[in-house]
Coordinates of C-alpha atoms in Angstrom, one line a residue:
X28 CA -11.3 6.2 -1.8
X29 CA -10.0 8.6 0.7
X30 CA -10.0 8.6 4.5
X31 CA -12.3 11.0 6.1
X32 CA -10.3 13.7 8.7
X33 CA -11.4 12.5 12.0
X34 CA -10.2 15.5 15.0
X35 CA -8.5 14.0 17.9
X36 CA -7.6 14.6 21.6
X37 CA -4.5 15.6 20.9
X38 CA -2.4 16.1 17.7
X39 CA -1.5 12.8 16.1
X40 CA 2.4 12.0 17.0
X41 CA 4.4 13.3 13.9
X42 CA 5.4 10.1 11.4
X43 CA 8.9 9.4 11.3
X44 CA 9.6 11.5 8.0
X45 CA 8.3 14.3 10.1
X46 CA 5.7 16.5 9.9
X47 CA 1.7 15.9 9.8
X48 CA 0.6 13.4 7.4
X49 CA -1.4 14.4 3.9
X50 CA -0.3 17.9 4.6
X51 CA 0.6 19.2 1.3
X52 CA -1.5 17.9 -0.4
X53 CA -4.0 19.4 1.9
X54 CA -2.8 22.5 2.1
X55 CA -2.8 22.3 -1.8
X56 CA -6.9 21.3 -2.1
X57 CA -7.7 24.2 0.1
X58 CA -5.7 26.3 -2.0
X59 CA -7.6 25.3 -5.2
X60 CA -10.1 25.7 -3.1
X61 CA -10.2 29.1 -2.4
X62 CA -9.0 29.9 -6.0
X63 CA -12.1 28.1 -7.3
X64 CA -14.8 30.3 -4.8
X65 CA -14.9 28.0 -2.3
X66 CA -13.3 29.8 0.2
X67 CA -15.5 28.3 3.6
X68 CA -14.7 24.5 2.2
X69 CA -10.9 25.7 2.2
X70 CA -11.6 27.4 5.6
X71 CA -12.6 24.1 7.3
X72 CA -9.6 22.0 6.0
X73 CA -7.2 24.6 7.3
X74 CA -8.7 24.7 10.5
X75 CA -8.4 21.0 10.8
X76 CA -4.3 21.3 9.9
X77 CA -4.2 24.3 12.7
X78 CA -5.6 22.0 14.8
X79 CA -3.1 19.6 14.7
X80 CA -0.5 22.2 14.5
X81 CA -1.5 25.4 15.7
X82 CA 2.1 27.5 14.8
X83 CA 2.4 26.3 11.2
X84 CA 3.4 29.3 9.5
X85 CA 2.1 28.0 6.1
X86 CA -1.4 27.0 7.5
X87 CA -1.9 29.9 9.3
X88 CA -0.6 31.6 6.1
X89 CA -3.8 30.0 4.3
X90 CA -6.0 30.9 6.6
X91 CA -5.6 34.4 6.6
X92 CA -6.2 34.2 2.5
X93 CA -9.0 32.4 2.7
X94 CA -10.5 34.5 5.8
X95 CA -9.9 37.6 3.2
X96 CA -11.6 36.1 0.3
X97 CA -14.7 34.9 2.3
X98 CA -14.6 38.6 3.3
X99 CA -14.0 37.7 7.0
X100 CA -11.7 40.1 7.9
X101 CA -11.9 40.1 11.6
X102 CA -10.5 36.4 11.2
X103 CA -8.4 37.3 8.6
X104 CA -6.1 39.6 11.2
X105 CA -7.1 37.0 14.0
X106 CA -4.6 33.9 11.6
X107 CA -2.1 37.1 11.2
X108 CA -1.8 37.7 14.2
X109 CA -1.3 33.9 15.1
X110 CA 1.8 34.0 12.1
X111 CA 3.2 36.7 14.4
X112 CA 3.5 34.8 16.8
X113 CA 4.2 31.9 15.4
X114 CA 7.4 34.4 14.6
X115 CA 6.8 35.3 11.1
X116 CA 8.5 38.8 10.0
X117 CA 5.9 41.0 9.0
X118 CA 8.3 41.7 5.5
X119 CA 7.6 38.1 4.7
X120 CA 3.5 38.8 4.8
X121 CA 3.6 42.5 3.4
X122 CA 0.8 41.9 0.7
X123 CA -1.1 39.8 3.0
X124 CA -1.4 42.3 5.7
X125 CA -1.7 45.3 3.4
X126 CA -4.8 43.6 1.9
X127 CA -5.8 42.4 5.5
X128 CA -5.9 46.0 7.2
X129 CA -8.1 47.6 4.1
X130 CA -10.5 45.2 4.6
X131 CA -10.4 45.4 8.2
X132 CA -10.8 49.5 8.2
X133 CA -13.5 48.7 5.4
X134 CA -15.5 46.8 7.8
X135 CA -15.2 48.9 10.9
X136 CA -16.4 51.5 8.7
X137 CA -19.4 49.7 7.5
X138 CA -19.9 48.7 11.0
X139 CA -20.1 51.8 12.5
X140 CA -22.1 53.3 9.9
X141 CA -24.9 51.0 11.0
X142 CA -24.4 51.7 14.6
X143 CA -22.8 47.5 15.5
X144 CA -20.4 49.4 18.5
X145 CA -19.2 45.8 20.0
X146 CA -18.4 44.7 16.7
X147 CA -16.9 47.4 15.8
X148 CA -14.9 46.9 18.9
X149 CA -13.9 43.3 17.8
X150 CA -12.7 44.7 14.5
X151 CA -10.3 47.3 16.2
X152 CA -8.6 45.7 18.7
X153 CA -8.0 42.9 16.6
X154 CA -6.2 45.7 14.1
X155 CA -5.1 47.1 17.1
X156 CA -3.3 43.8 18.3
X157 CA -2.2 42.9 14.9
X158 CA -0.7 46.6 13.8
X159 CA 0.4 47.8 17.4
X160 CA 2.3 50.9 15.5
X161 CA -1.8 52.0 13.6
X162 CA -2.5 55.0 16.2
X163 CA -5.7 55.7 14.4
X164 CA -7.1 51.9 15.0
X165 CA -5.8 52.0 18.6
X166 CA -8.1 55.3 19.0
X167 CA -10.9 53.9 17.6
X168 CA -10.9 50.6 19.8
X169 CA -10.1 53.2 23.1
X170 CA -13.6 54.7 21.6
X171 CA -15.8 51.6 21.0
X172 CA -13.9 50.7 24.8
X173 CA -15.3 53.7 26.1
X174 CA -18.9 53.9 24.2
X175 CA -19.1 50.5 25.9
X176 CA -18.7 51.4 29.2
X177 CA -15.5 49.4 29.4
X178 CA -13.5 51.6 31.5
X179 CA -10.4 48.9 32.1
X180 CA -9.8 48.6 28.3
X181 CA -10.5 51.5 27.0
X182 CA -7.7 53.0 29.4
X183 CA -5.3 50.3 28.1
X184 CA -6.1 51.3 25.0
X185 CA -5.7 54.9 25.9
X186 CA -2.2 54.4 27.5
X187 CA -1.4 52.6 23.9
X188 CA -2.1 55.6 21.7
X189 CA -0.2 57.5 23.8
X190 CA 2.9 55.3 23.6
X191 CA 2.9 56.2 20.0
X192 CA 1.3 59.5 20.2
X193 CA 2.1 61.6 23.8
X194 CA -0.1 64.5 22.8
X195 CA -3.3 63.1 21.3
X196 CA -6.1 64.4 22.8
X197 CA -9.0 62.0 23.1
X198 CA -6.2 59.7 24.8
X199 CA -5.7 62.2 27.5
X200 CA -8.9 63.4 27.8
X201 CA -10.2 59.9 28.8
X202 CA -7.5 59.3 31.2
X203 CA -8.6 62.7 32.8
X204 CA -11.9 62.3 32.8
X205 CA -11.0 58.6 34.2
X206 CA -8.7 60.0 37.3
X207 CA -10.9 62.5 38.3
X208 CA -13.6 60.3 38.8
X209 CA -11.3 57.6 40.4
X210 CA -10.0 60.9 42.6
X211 CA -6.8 60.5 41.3
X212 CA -5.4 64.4 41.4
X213 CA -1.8 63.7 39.7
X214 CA -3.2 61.5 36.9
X215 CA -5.5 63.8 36.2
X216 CA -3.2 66.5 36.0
X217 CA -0.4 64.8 34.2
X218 CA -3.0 64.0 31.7
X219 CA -4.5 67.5 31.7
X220 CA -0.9 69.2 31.2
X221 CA -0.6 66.9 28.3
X222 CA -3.9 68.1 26.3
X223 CA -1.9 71.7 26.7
X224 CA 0.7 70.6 24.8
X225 CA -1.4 69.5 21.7
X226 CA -1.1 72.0 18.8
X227 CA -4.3 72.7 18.3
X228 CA -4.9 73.9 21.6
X229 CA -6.1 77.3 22.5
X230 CA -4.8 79.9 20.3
X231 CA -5.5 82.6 21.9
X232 CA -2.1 84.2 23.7
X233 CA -3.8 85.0 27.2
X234 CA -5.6 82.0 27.0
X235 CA -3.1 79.4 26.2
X236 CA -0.7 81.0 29.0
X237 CA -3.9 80.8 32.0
X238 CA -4.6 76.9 31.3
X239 CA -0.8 76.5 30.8
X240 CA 0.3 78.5 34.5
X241 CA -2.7 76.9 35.6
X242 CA -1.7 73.1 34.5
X243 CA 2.0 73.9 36.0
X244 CA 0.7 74.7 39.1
X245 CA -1.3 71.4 39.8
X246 CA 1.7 69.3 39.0
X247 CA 3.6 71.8 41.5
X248 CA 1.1 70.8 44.0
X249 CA 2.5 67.6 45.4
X250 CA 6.1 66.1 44.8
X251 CA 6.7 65.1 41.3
X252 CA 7.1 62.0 39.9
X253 CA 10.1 60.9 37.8
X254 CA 7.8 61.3 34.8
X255 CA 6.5 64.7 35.7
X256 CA 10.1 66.8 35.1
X257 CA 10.2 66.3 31.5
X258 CA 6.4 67.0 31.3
X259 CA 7.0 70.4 33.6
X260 CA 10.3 71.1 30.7
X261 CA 7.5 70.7 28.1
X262 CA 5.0 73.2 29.8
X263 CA 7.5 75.3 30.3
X264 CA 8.7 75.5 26.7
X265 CA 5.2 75.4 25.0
X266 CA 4.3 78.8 27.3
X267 CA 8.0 80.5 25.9
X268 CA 6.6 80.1 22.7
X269 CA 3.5 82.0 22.8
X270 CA 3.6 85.0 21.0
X271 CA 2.1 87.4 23.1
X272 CA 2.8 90.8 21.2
X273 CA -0.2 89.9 18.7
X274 CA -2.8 92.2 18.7
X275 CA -4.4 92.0 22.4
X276 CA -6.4 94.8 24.0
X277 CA -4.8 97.0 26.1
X278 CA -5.9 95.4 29.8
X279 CA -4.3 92.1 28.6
X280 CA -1.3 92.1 27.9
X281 CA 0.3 92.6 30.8
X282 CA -1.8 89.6 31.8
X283 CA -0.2 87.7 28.8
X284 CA 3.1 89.0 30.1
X285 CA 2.7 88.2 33.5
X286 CA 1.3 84.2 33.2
X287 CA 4.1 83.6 30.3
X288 CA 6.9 84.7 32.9
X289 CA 5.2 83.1 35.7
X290 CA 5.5 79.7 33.9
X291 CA 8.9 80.3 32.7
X292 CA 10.0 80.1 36.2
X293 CA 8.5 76.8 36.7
X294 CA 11.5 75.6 33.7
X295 CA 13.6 72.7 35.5
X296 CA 16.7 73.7 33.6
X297 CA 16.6 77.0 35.9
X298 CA 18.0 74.3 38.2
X299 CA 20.8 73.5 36.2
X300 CA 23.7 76.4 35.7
X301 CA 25.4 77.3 38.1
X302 CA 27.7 80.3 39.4
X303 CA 30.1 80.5 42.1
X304 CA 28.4 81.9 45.4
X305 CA 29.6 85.1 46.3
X306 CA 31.8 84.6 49.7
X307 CA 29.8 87.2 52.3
X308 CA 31.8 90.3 53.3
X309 CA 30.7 90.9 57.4
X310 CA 31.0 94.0 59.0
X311 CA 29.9 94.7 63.1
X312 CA 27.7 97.9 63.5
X313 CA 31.2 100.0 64.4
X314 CA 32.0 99.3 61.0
X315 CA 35.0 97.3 61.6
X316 CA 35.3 93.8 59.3
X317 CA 33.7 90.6 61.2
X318 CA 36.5 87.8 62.1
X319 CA 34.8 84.5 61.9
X320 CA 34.4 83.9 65.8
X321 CA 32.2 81.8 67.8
X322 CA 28.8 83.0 67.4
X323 CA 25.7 82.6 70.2
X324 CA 24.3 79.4 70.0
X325 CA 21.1 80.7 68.6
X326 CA 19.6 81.6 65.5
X327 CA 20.5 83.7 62.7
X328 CA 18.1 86.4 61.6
X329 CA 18.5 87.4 58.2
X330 CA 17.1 90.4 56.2
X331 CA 17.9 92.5 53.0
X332 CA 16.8 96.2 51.7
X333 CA 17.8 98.4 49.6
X334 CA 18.2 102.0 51.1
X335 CA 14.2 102.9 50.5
X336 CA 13.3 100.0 53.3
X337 CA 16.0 100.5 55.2
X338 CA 15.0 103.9 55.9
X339 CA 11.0 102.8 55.9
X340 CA 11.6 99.5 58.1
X341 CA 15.2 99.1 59.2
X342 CA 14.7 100.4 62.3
X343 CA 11.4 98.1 63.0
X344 CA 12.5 95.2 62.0
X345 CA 16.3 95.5 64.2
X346 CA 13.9 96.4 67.3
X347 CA 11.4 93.4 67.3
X348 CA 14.3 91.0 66.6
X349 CA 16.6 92.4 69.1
X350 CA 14.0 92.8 71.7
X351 CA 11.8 90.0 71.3
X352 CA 14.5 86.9 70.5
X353 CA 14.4 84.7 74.1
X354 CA 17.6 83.2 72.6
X355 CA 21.4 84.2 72.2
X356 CA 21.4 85.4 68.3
X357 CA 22.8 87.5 65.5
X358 CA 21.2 89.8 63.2
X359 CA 22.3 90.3 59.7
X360 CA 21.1 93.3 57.6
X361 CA 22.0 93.1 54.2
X362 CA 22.0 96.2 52.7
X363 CA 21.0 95.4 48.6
X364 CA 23.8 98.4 47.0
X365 CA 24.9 99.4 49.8
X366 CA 28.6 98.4 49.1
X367 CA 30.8 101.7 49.8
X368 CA 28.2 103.9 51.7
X369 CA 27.4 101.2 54.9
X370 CA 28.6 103.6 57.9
X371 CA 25.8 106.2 55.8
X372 CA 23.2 103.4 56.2
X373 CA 24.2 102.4 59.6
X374 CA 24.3 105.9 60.9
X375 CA 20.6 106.2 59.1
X376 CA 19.1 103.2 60.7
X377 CA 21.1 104.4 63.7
X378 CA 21.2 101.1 66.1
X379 CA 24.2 99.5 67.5
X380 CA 24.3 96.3 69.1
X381 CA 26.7 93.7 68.9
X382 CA 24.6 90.5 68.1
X383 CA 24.2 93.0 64.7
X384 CA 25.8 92.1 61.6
X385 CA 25.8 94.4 58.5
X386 CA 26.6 92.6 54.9
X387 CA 26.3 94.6 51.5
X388 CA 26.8 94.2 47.6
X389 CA 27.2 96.3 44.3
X390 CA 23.6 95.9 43.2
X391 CA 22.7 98.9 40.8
X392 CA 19.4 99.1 39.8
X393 CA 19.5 101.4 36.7
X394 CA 21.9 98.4 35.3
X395 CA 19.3 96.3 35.2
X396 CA 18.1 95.5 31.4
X397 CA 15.6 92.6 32.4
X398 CA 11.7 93.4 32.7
X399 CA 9.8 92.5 35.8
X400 CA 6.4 91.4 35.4
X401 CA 3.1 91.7 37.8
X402 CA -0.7 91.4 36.5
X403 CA -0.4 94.8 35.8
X404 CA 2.2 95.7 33.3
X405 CA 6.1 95.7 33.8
X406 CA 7.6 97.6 37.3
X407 CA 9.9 100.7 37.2
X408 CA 11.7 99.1 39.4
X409 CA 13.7 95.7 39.6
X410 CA 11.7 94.3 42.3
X411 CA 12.7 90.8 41.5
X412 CA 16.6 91.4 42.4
X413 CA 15.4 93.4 45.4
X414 CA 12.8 90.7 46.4
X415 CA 15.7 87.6 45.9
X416 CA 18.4 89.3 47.5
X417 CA 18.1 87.4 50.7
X418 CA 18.1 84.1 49.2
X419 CA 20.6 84.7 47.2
X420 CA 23.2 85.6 50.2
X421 CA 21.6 83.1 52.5
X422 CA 23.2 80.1 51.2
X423 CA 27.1 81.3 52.2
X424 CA 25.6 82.8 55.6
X425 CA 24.2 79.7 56.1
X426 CA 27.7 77.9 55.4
X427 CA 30.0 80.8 56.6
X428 CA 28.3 81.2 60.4
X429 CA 26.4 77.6 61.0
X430 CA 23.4 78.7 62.7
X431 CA 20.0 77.9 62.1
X432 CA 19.0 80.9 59.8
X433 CA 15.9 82.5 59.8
X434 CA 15.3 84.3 56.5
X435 CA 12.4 87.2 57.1
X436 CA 11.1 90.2 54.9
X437 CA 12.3 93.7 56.3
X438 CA 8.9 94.8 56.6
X439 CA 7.8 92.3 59.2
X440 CA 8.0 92.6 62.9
X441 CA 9.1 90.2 65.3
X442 CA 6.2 89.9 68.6
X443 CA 7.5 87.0 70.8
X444 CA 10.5 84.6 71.0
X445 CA 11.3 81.6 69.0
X446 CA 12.9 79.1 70.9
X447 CA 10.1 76.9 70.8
X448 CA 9.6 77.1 67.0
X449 CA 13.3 76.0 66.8
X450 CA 12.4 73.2 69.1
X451 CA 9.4 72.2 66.9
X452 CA 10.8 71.9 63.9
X453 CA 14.7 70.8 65.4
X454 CA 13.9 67.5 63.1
X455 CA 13.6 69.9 59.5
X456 CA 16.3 70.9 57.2
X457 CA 14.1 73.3 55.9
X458 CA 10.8 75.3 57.2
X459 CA 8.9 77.1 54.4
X460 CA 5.2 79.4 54.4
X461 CA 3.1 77.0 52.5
X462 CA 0.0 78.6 51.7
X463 CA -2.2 76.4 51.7
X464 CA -5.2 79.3 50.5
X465 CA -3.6 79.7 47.1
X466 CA -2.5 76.6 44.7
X467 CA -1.2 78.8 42.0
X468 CA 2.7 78.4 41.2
X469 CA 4.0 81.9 42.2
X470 CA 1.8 82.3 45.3
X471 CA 1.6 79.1 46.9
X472 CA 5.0 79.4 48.6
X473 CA 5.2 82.5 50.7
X474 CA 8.9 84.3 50.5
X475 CA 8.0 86.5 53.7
X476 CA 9.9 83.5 56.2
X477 CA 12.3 80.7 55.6
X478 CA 14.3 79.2 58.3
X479 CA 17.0 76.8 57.2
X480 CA 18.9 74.2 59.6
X481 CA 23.0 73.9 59.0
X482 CA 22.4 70.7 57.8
X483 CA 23.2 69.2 54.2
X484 CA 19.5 69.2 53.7
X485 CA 19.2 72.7 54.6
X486 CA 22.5 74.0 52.5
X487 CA 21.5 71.8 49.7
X488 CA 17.7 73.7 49.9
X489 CA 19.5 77.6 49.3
X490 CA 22.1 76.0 46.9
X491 CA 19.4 74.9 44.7
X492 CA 17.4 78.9 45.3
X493 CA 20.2 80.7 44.3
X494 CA 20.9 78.5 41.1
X495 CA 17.0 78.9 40.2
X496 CA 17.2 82.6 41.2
X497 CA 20.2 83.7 39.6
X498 CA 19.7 82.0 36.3
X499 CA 16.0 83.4 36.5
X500 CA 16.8 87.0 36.6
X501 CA 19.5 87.0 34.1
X502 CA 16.9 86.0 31.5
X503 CA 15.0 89.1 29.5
X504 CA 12.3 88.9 31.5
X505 CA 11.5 87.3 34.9
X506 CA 8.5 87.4 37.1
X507 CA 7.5 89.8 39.9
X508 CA 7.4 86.5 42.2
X509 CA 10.3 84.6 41.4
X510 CA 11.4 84.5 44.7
X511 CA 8.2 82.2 45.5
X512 CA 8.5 80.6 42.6
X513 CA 12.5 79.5 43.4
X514 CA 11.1 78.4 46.6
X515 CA 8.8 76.2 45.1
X516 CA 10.9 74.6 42.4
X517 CA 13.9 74.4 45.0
X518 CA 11.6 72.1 47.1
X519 CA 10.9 69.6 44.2
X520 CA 14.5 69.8 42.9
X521 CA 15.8 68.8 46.9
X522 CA 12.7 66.0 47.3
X523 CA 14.1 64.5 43.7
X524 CA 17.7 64.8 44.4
X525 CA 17.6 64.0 47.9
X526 CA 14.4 62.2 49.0
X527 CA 15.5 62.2 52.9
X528 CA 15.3 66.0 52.8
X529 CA 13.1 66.9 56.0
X530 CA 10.4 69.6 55.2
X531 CA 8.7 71.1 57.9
X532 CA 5.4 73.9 57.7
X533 CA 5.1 77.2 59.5
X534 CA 1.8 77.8 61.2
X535 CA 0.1 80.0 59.1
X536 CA -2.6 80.3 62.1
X537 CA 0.2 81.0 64.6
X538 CA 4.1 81.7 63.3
X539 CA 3.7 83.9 60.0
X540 CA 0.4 85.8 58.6
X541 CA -0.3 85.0 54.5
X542 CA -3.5 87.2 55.4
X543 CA -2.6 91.2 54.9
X544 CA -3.5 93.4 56.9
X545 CA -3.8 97.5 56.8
X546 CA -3.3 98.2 60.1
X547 CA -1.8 97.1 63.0
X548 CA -3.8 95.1 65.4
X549 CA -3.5 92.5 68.3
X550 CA -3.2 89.0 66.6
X551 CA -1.4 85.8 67.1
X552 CA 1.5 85.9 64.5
X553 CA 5.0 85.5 65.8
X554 CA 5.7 87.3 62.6
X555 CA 4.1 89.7 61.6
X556 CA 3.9 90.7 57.8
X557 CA 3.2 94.0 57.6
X558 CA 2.6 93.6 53.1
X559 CA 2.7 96.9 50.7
X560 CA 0.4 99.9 52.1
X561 CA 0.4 99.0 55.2
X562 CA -0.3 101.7 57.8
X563 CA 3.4 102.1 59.7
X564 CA 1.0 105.1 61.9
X565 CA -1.1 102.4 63.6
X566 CA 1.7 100.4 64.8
X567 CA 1.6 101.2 68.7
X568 CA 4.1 103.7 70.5
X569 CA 6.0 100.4 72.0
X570 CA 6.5 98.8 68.8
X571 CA 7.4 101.9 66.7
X572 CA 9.7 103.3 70.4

């Protein structure tokens, strides 16, 4: 006569041989049981044993079998998971958990064939939980999730298939879709950028390269995150690798040209090399060498042309500076390949002061192998190294004369004092032209004013331009608007290297003009911009005088 199984409060207290009582022999019946095609009957004196001991690797063992051969899947992975646990290696249930997952798959498939969504959610996350490495059954429970209108899950699931697979697309997609609608701007680019990187993304060149400079320049937007810079290297790299020279018609390629180069500025290893700064070589405007001396406690003014401007705005430029500064100052002009011929270019600009500084280099144009690329086509000209001249001097001016330094273009025009922008921004290491019209990496930094403080903030700012400047137009090709893109990239590098780095904002209403104008007209700008084709005959007899 046996004794029938009665469940308890609690398990029974183990005897003193150890271990529950009748349990092999148990275990042993609902084996023969399951053998036999009795697999439920087996089912309910197993779950009896797991009662009294829920992590008992041999029970839970039998449970899973007999969950299989009642063709119950879903608990089937439920008991393996339980072994797991219970820390059983997976090596020691191979067989098991082979046969385990193709009935699982076999059932989700049936499932969703008949339209059952929440049970075919059951079925996935339990594969899901059970073989956390399965990408495909992690995607299909981030589906069901999402077909359920379970937003919290199916991102969890999400964020799981792409811990095992960065670039999958519905993954990203969701969490996309999911920040945008919770108004989160740098999760729903990061995810965005991501869905770029996927293979089987666009394959058309020009296409590939607009939604690539496009997802750069939303994660350029606002300081990145730790987790961005690898993601930005990855952008980067994907847009070098576009082939652009397939067949195109004529009016895009330079388009293809011109996006691929813009995003290979936004590459952080630009950041990286490094080359000695030149020391700067000062002469006064009788030509005589500059002694490091005292300067006025004021500002720095700095500009750079080649002999073209010089001739074109030299003159302008040296006259609103040197009448309109309400503060003691000195005014460098640095004269891009002017090295051996400066008295010629003094004499041509023909002004003499003493707050005036001349500085010059060996820059030869025609030496030049690396393309420069705009919207439309390659320049004749290397307006890149022309464009980045300034910059790249500024940081040793900076060091060499410790003044504030106020980095302008040479065709812009100084129309009142700035003592009280140096008062207003006295807290900054840095003041850039944010354009705030334009959030396209390449344009959303304006090159046309800089002003950096001698501060380690400020020197740290140009050290990290000149590195991004120089290493950028060494490389084959470079973009028209590197200089705005260094600008850009310099700021993240500073915020990630040095988060106390103080960033201030020109007025873009007051200080500097982003808007171009043709003409010459009464307006608020401290500086005024005067931009390509602008009309030098409209300026008035006082300015031009």
């Amino acid at each position: 006569m046996t004794v029938p199984l009665r469940v308890q409060d609690g398990p029974p207290a183990a005897p003193a041989t150890g271990g529950v009582p009748l349990r092999a022999p148990l275990l042993a019946l609902a084996g023969a049981l399951a053998r036999e095609g009795a697999p439920d009957r087996a089912r309910l004196l197993l779950d009896h044993l797991a009662l009294l001991d829920p992590a008992d690797r041999d029970v839970l063992r039998a449970l899973a079998e007999a969950a299989l051969a009642a063709g119950d899947p879903l608990a089937a992975l439920r008991h393996l998971r339980a072994l797991q646990l219970a820390g059983e290696e997976f090596a020691a249930h191979a067989s098991l958990a082979q046969a385990a997952h193709s009935a699982a798959v076999a059932a989700y498939n049936a499932l969703r064939a008949g339209g059952a969504v929440a049970d075919c959610a059951a079925v996935a996350d339990a594969l899901t939980e059970t073989f956390p490495g399965d990408v495909a059954a992690a995607a299909a429970a981030m589906e069901c999730r999402q077909a359920l209108g379970d937003a919290a899950t199916a991102a969890a699931r999400a964020r799981r298939v792409l811990a095992l697979q960065p670039l999958h697309p519905g993954a990203n997609a969701l969490l996309a879709d999911q920040a945008a609608a919770a108004g989160d701007a740098r999760g729903e680019a990061a995810a965005r950028a991501r869905l770029l990187l996927d293979p089987a993304g666009p394959a058309h060149p020009v296409a590939r390269l607009h939604d690539l400079h496009a997802a750069i320049s939303r994660l350029l937007l606002d300081p990145l995150e730790e987790a961005d810079w690898p993601l930005l290297s990855a952008l980067a790299g994907a847009a070098a690798q576009v082939d652009p020279s397939i067949p195109l018609p004529e009016a895009l390629r330079p388009w293809a040209a011109h996006y691929q180069a813009l995003c290979i500025a936004a590459d952080p290893a630009l950041l990286t090399g490094d080359t000695a700064p030149a020391a700067p070589h000062l002469v006064g405007g009788d030509g005589r060498p500059w002694q490091p001396a005292p300067l006025p406690p004021g500002p720095v003014f700095l500009a750079a042309a080649d002999a073209r401007y010089l001739r074109l705005y030299g003159r302008l430029f040296l006259r609103s500076v040197l009448r309109h500064a309400d503060l003691p100052c000195t005014v460098v002009l640095h004269a891009i390949g002017g090295a051996g011929r400066l008295a010629e270019l003094q004499a041509m600009v023909g002004i003499e002061d003493p707050r005036l500084l001349w500085s010059a280099d060996g820059f030869d144009p025609g030496a030049v192998t690396t393309l420069c690329q705009d919207a439309d086509g390659p320049a004749r000209l290397p307006l890149a190294h022309f464009q980045c001249a300034r910059f790249v001097v500024a940081e040793q001016l900076l060091h060499a004369l410790g003044r504030p330094l106020l980095v302008a273009d040479i065709d812009s025009l100084l129309q009142r004092g700035v003592a009280d922008l140096l008062a207003r921004h006295a807290g900054d290491d840095v003041v850039l032209n944010r354009n705030d019209g334009s959030p396209q990496f390449g344009s959303r930094f304006t090159a046309n004013l800089l002003l950096a403080q001698p501060t380690e903030g400020g020197r740290r700012f140009l050290a990290l331009l000149r590195r991004h400047l120089q290493a950028a137009l060494a490389a084959p090709e470079v973009t028209r608007w590197v200089d705005q893109c260094g600008l850009q990239m310099a700021w993240q590098a500073a915020l990630r290297q040095a988060p106390g780095t103080r960033f201030g904002w020109f007025d873009t209403a007051r200080d500097i003009n982003n808007v171009m104008y043709r003409s010459w007209q009464p307006n608020p700008f401290r500086f005024l911009s005067l931009f390509h084709g602008f009309d030098l005959a409209s300026l008035p007899a006082g300015i031009r005088d």
